[in-house]
mmCIF file of N, CA and C in Angstrom:
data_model
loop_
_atom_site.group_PDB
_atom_site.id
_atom_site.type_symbol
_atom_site.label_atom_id
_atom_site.label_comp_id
_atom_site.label_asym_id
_atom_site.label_seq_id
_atom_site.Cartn_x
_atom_site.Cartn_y
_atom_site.Cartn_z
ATOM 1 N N UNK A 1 -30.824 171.418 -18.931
ATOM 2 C CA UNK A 1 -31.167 170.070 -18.451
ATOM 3 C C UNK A 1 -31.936 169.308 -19.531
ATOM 4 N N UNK A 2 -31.338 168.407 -20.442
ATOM 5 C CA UNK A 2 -31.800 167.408 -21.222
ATOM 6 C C UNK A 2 -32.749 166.606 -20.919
ATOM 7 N N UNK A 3 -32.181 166.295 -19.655
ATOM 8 C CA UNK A 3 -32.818 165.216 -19.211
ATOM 9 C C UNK A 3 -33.809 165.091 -18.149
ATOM 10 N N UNK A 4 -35.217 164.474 -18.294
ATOM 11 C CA UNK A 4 -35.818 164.801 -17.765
ATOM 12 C C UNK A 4 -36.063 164.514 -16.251
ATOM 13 N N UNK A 5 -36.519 165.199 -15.157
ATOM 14 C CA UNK A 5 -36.459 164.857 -13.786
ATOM 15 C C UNK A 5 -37.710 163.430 -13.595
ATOM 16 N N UNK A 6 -37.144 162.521 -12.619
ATOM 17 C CA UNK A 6 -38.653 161.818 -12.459
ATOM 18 C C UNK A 6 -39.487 162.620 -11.758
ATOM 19 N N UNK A 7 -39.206 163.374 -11.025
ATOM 20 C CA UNK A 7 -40.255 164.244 -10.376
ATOM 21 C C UNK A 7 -41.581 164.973 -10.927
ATOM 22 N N UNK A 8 -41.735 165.013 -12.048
ATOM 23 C CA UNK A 8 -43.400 165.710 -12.729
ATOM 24 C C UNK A 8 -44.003 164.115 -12.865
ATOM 25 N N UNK A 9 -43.497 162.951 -13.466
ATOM 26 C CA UNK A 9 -43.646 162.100 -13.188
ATOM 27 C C UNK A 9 -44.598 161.492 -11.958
ATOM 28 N N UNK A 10 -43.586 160.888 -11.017
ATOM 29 C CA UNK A 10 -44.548 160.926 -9.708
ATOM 30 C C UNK A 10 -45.215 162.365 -9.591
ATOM 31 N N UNK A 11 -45.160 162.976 -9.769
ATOM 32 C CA UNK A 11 -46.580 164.187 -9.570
ATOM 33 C C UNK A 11 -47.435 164.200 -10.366
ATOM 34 N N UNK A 12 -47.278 163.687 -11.603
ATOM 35 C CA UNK A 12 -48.270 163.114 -12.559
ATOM 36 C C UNK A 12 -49.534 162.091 -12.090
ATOM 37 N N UNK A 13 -48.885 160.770 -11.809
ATOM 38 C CA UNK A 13 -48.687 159.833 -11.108
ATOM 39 C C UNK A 13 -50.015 159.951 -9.685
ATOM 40 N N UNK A 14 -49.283 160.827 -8.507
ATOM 41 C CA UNK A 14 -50.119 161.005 -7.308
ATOM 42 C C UNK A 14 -51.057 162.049 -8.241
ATOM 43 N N UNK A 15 -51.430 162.682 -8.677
ATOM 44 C CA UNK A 15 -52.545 163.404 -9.068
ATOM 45 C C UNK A 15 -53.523 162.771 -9.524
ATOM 46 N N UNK A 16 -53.009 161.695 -10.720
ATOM 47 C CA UNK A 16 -53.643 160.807 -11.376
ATOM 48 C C UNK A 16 -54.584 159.819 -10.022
ATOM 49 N N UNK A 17 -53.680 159.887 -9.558
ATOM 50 C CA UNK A 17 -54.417 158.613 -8.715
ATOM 51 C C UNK A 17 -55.489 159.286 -7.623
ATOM 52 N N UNK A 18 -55.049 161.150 -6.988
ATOM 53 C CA UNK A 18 -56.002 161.175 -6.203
ATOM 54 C C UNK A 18 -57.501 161.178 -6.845
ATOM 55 N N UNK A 19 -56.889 162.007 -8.304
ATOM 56 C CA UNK A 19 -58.427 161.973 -9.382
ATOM 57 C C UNK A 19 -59.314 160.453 -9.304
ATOM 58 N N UNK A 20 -58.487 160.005 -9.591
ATOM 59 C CA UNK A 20 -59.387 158.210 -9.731
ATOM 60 C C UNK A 20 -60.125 158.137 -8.240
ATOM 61 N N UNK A 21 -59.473 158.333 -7.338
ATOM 62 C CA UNK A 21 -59.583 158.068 -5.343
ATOM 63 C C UNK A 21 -61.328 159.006 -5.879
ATOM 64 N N UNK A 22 -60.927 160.282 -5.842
ATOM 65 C CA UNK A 22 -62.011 161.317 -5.915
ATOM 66 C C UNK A 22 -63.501 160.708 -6.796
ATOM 67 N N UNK A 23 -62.978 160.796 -8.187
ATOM 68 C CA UNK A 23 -63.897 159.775 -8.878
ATOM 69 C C UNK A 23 -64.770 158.531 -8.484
ATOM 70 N N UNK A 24 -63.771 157.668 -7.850
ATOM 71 C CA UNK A 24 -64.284 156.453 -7.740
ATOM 72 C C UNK A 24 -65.622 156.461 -6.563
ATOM 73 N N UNK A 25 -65.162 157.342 -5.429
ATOM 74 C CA UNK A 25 -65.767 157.874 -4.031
ATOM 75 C C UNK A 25 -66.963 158.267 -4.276
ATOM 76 N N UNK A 26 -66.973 159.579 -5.544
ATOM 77 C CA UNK A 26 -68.362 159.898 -5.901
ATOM 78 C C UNK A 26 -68.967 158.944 -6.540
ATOM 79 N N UNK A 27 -68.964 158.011 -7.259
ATOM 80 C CA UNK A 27 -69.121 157.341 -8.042
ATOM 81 C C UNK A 27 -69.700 155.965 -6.946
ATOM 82 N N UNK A 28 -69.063 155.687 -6.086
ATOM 83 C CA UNK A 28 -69.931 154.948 -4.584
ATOM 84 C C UNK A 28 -70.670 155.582 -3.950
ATOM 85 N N UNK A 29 -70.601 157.072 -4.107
ATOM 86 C CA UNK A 29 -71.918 157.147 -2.981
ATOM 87 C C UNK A 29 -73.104 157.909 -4.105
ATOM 88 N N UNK A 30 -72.799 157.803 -5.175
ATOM 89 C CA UNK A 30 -73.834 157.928 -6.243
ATOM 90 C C UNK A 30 -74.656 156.517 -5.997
ATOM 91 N N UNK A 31 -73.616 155.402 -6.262
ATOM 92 C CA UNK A 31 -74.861 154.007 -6.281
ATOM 93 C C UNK A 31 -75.296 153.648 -4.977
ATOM 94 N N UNK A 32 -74.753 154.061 -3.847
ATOM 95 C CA UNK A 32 -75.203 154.151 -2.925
ATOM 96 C C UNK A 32 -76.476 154.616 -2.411
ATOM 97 N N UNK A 33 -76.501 155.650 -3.126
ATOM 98 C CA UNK A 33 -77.689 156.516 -2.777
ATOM 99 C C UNK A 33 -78.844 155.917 -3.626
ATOM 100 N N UNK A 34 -78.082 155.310 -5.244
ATOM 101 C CA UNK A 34 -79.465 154.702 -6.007
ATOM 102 C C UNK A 34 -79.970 153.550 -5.467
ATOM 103 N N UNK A 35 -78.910 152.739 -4.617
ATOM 104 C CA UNK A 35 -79.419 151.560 -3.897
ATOM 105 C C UNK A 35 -80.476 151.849 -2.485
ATOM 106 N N UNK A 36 -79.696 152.939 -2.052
ATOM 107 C CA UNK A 36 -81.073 153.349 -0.971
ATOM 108 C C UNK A 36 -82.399 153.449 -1.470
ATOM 109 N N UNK A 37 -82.440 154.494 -2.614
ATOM 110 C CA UNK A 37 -84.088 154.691 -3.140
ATOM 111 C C UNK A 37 -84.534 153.417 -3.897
ATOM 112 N N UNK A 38 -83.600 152.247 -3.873
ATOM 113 C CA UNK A 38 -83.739 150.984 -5.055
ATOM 114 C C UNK A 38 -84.928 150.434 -3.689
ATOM 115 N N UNK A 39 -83.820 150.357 -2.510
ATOM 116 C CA UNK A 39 -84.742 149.554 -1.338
ATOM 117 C C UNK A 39 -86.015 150.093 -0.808
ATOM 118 N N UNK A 40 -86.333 151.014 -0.993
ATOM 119 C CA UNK A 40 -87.832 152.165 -0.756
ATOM 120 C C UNK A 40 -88.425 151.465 -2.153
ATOM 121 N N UNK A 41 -88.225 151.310 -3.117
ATOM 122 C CA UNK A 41 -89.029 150.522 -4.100
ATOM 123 C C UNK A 41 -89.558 149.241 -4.243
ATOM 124 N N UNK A 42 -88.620 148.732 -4.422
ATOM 125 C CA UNK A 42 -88.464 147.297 -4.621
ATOM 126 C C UNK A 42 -87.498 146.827 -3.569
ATOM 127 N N UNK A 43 -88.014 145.606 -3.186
ATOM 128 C CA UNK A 43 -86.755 144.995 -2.235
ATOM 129 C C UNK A 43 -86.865 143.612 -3.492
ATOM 130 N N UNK A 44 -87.200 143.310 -3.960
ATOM 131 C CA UNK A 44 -86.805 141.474 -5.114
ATOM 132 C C UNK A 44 -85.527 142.036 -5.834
ATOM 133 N N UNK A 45 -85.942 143.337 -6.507
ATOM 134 C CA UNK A 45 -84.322 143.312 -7.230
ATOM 135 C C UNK A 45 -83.185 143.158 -6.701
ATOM 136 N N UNK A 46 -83.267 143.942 -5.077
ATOM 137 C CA UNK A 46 -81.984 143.744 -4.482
ATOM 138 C C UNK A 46 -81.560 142.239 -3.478
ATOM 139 N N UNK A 47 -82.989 141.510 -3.663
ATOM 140 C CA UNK A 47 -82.739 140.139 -3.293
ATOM 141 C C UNK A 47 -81.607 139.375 -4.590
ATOM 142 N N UNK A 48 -82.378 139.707 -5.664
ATOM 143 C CA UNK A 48 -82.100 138.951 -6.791
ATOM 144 C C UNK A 48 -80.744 139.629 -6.631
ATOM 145 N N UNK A 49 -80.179 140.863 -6.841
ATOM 146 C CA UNK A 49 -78.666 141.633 -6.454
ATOM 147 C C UNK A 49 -77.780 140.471 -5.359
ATOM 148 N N UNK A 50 -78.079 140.483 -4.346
ATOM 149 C CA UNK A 50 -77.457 140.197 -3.478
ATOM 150 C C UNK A 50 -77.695 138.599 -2.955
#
């Protein structure tokens, strides 16, 4: 077979993307959590934030 299947492709593809899904998720409830301890500090920065 020369030629290649699209199939590793899209499996490339959905992997790639659950990684990013996974990534991105931790990556929100990382600032999530820095925004919780932000509001136990300071509440002006997150005025000035929001």
């Amino acid at each position: 077979m020369p030629q290649m299947s699209p199939m590793p492709w899209i499996l490339l593809l959905i992997m790639s993307l659950i990684i990013l899904m996974l990534v991105t998720s931790m990556i929100y409830f990382n600032l999530d959590m820095n925004l919780y301890s932000l509001k136990k500090k300071s509440t002006k920065l997150l005025n000035l934030k929001w």
